[in-house]
Amino acid sequence: MAYAAKLGINTSRNNRKGHDQELGSPWFYRPVKAASPEQFLEDEIYFLRRRMEQLFNQEQSLTSESVIEVSSLLDRKINEYMNKVSQSR
């Protein structure tokens, strides 16, 4: 807090409340748009790639059962994504 005060930043609760009112309630409570099926698949693909990398680092093998399992699922998701994208064009 002392560092914030040196920078001239007021971190008190009252200041934050005023800031919230300044932005207006609709800014905070707008409905969230649902992600498209393509975006959802992109997120899944990203997650699976990361998971496969983690498993590889743990197992130190591309042929371990867990790495192959995630890799196969990743392949299916990539194919599903490519099919959805090509259909929408």
JSON list of C-alpha atoms in Angstrom, two decimals:
[
{"chain": "A", "resi": 1, "resn": "MET", "atom": "CA", "xyz": [0.00, 0.00, 0.00]},
{"chain": "A", "resi": 2, "resn": "ALA", "atom": "CA", "xyz": [2.88, 2.37, 0.74]},
{"chain": "A", "resi": 3, "resn": "TYR", "atom": "CA", "xyz": [4.23, 1.82, -2.77]},
{"chain": "A", "resi": 4, "resn": "ALA", "atom": "CA", "xyz": [0.82, 2.63, -4.26]},
{"chain": "A", "resi": 5, "resn": "ALA", "atom": "CA", "xyz": [0.64, 5.79, -2.17]},
{"chain": "A", "resi": 6, "resn": "LYS", "atom": "CA", "xyz": [4.05, 6.88, -3.49]},
{"chain": "A", "resi": 7, "resn": "LEU", "atom": "CA", "xyz": [2.68, 6.50, -7.00]},
{"chain": "A", "resi": 8, "resn": "GLY", "atom": "CA", "xyz": [-0.39, 8.53, -6.09]},
{"chain": "A", "resi": 9, "resn": "ILE", "atom": "CA", "xyz": [-2.79, 5.59, -6.34]},
{"chain": "A", "resi": 10, "resn": "ASN", "atom": "CA", "xyz": [-5.64, 5.55, -3.87]},
{"chain": "A", "resi": 11, "resn": "THR", "atom": "CA", "xyz": [-6.40, 1.93, -3.00]},
{"chain": "A", "resi": 12, "resn": "SER", "atom": "CA", "xyz": [-9.11, 2.60, -0.45]},
{"chain": "A", "resi": 13, "resn": "ARG", "atom": "CA", "xyz": [-12.44, 0.82, -0.75]},
{"chain": "A", "resi": 14, "resn": "ASN", "atom": "CA", "xyz": [-14.26, 4.14, -1.18]},
{"chain": "A", "resi": 15, "resn": "ASN", "atom": "CA", "xyz": [-12.12, 5.01, -4.20]},
{"chain": "A", "resi": 16, "resn": "ARG", "atom": "CA", "xyz": [-12.87, 1.66, -5.86]},
{"chain": "A", "resi": 17, "resn": "LYS", "atom": "CA", "xyz": [-16.59, 2.14, -5.27]},
{"chain": "A", "resi": 18, "resn": "GLY", "atom": "CA", "xyz": [-16.42, 5.52, -6.98]},
{"chain": "A", "resi": 19, "resn": "HIS", "atom": "CA", "xyz": [-14.51, 3.97, -9.86]},
{"chain": "A", "resi": 20, "resn": "ASP", "atom": "CA", "xyz": [-17.17, 1.28, -10.22]},
{"chain": "A", "resi": 21, "resn": "GLN", "atom": "CA", "xyz": [-19.89, 3.92, -10.37]},
{"chain": "A", "resi": 22, "resn": "GLU", "atom": "CA", "xyz": [-17.86, 5.90, -12.88]},
{"chain": "A", "resi": 23, "resn": "LEU", "atom": "CA", "xyz": [-17.73, 2.92, -15.25]},
{"chain": "A", "resi": 24, "resn": "GLY", "atom": "CA", "xyz": [-21.43, 2.28, -14.84]},
{"chain": "A", "resi": 25, "resn": "SER", "atom": "CA", "xyz": [-23.21, -0.92, -13.85]},
{"chain": "A", "resi": 26, "resn": "PRO", "atom": "CA", "xyz": [-23.96, -2.14, -17.39]},
{"chain": "A", "resi": 27, "resn": "TRP", "atom": "CA", "xyz": [-20.25, -2.44, -18.01]},
{"chain": "A", "resi": 28, "resn": "PHE", "atom": "CA", "xyz": [-19.93, -5.00, -15.24]},
{"chain": "A", "resi": 29, "resn": "TYR", "atom": "CA", "xyz": [-23.14, -6.93, -15.79]},
{"chain": "A", "resi": 30, "resn": "ARG", "atom": "CA", "xyz": [-23.39, -7.35, -19.53]},
{"chain": "A", "resi": 31, "resn": "PRO", "atom": "CA", "xyz": [-24.32, -10.87, -20.52]},
{"chain": "A", "resi": 32, "resn": "VAL", "atom": "CA", "xyz": [-21.41, -12.94, -21.69]},
{"chain": "A", "resi": 33, "resn": "LYS", "atom": "CA", "xyz": [-21.68, -14.13, -25.27]},
{"chain": "A", "resi": 34, "resn": "ALA", "atom": "CA", "xyz": [-21.53, -17.87, -25.73]},
{"chain": "A", "resi": 35, "resn": "ALA", "atom": "CA", "xyz": [-18.40, -19.10, -27.44]},
{"chain": "A", "resi": 36, "resn": "SER", "atom": "CA", "xyz": [-18.83, -20.46, -30.93]},
{"chain": "A", "resi": 37, "resn": "PRO", "atom": "CA", "xyz": [-18.32, -24.21, -31.43]},
{"chain": "A", "resi": 38, "resn": "GLU", "atom": "CA", "xyz": [-15.14, -23.40, -33.33]},
{"chain": "A", "resi": 39, "resn": "GLN", "atom": "CA", "xyz": [-13.80, -21.30, -30.45]},
{"chain": "A", "resi": 40, "resn": "PHE", "atom": "CA", "xyz": [-14.65, -24.05, -27.99]},
{"chain": "A", "resi": 41, "resn": "LEU", "atom": "CA", "xyz": [-12.74, -26.56, -30.14]},
{"chain": "A", "resi": 42, "resn": "GLU", "atom": "CA", "xyz": [-9.77, -24.19, -30.41]},
{"chain": "A", "resi": 43, "resn": "ASP", "atom": "CA", "xyz": [-9.68, -23.99, -26.62]},
{"chain": "A", "resi": 44, "resn": "GLU", "atom": "CA", "xyz": [-9.87, -27.78, -26.32]},
{"chain": "A", "resi": 45, "resn": "ILE", "atom": "CA", "xyz": [-7.07, -28.19, -28.85]},
{"chain": "A", "resi": 46, "resn": "TYR", "atom": "CA", "xyz": [-4.89, -25.71, -26.99]},
{"chain": "A", "resi": 47, "resn": "PHE", "atom": "CA", "xyz": [-5.56, -27.48, -23.68]},
{"chain": "A", "resi": 48, "resn": "LEU", "atom": "CA", "xyz": [-4.82, -30.92, -25.17]},
{"chain": "A", "resi": 49, "resn": "ARG", "atom": "CA", "xyz": [-1.57, -29.72, -26.73]},
{"chain": "A", "resi": 50, "resn": "ARG", "atom": "CA", "xyz": [-0.45, -28.34, -23.40]},
{"chain": "A", "resi": 51, "resn": "ARG", "atom": "CA", "xyz": [-1.47, -31.56, -21.65]},
{"chain": "A", "resi": 52, "resn": "MET", "atom": "CA", "xyz": [0.43, -33.66, -24.17]},
{"chain": "A", "resi": 53, "resn": "GLU", "atom": "CA", "xyz": [3.54, -31.51, -23.66]},
{"chain": "A", "resi": 54, "resn": "GLN", "atom": "CA", "xyz": [3.24, -31.91, -19.89]},
{"chain": "A", "resi": 55, "resn": "LEU", "atom": "CA", "xyz": [2.87, -35.67, -20.17]},
{"chain": "A", "resi": 56, "resn": "PHE", "atom": "CA", "xyz": [5.84, -35.91, -22.50]},
{"chain": "A", "resi": 57, "resn": "ASN", "atom": "CA", "xyz": [7.96, -33.93, -20.05]},
{"chain": "A", "resi": 58, "resn": "GLN", "atom": "CA", "xyz": [6.90, -36.26, -17.24]},
{"chain": "A", "resi": 59, "resn": "GLU", "atom": "CA", "xyz": [7.26, -39.51, -19.16]},
{"chain": "A", "resi": 60, "resn": "GLN", "atom": "CA", "xyz": [10.19, -38.47, -21.39]},
{"chain": "A", "resi": 61, "resn": "SER", "atom": "CA", "xyz": [8.69, -40.65, -24.08]},
{"chain": "A", "resi": 62, "resn": "LEU", "atom": "CA", "xyz": [6.47, -40.03, -27.08]},
{"chain": "A", "resi": 63, "resn": "THR", "atom": "CA", "xyz": [5.36, -43.66, -27.01]},
{"chain": "A", "resi": 64, "resn": "SER", "atom": "CA", "xyz": [4.05, -43.79, -23.45]},
{"chain": "A", "resi": 65, "resn": "GLU", "atom": "CA", "xyz": [0.44, -44.85, -23.18]},
{"chain": "A", "resi": 66, "resn": "SER", "atom": "CA", "xyz": [-0.73, -41.56, -21.66]},
{"chain": "A", "resi": 67, "resn": "VAL", "atom": "CA", "xyz": [0.99, -39.43, -24.33]},
{"chain": "A", "resi": 68, "resn": "ILE", "atom": "CA", "xyz": [-0.44, -41.57, -27.13]},
{"chain": "A", "resi": 69, "resn": "GLU", "atom": "CA", "xyz": [-3.92, -41.38, -25.61]},
{"chain": "A", "resi": 70, "resn": "VAL", "atom": "CA", "xyz": [-3.89, -37.56, -25.43]},
{"chain": "A", "resi": 71, "resn": "SER", "atom": "CA", "xyz": [-2.27, -37.34, -28.86]},
{"chain": "A", "resi": 72, "resn": "SER", "atom": "CA", "xyz": [-5.05, -39.46, -30.38]},
{"chain": "A", "resi": 73, "resn": "LEU", "atom": "CA", "xyz": [-7.72, -37.29, -28.77]},
{"chain": "A", "resi": 74, "resn": "LEU", "atom": "CA", "xyz": [-5.91, -34.20, -29.99]},
{"chain": "A", "resi": 75, "resn": "ASP", "atom": "CA", "xyz": [-5.89, -35.60, -33.54]},
{"chain": "A", "resi": 76, "resn": "ARG", "atom": "CA", "xyz": [-9.65, -36.21, -33.38]},
{"chain": "A", "resi": 77, "resn": "LYS", "atom": "CA", "xyz": [-10.30, -32.68, -32.11]},
{"chain": "A", "resi": 78, "resn": "ILE", "atom": "CA", "xyz": [-8.12, -31.13, -34.82]},
{"chain": "A", "resi": 79, "resn": "ASN", "atom": "CA", "xyz": [-9.99, -33.14, -37.48]},
{"chain": "A", "resi": 80, "resn": "GLU", "atom": "CA", "xyz": [-13.32, -32.09, -35.98]},
{"chain": "A", "resi": 81, "resn": "TYR", "atom": "CA", "xyz": [-12.21, -28.46, -36.01]},
{"chain": "A", "resi": 82, "resn": "MET", "atom": "CA", "xyz": [-11.02, -28.64, -39.61]},
{"chain": "A", "resi": 83, "resn": "ASN", "atom": "CA", "xyz": [-14.33, -30.19, -40.69]},
{"chain": "A", "resi": 84, "resn": "LYS", "atom": "CA", "xyz": [-16.36, -27.48, -38.94]},
{"chain": "A", "resi": 85, "resn": "VAL", "atom": "CA", "xyz": [-14.25, -24.70, -40.43]},
{"chain": "A", "resi": 86, "resn": "SER", "atom": "CA", "xyz": [-14.43, -26.12, -43.95]},
{"chain": "A", "resi": 87, "resn": "GLN", "atom": "CA", "xyz": [-18.24, -26.52, -43.70]},
{"chain": "A", "resi": 88, "resn": "SER", "atom": "CA", "xyz": [-18.70, -22.92, -42.66]},
{"chain": "A", "resi": 89, "resn": "ARG", "atom": "CA", "xyz": [-16.92, -21.59, -45.75]}
]
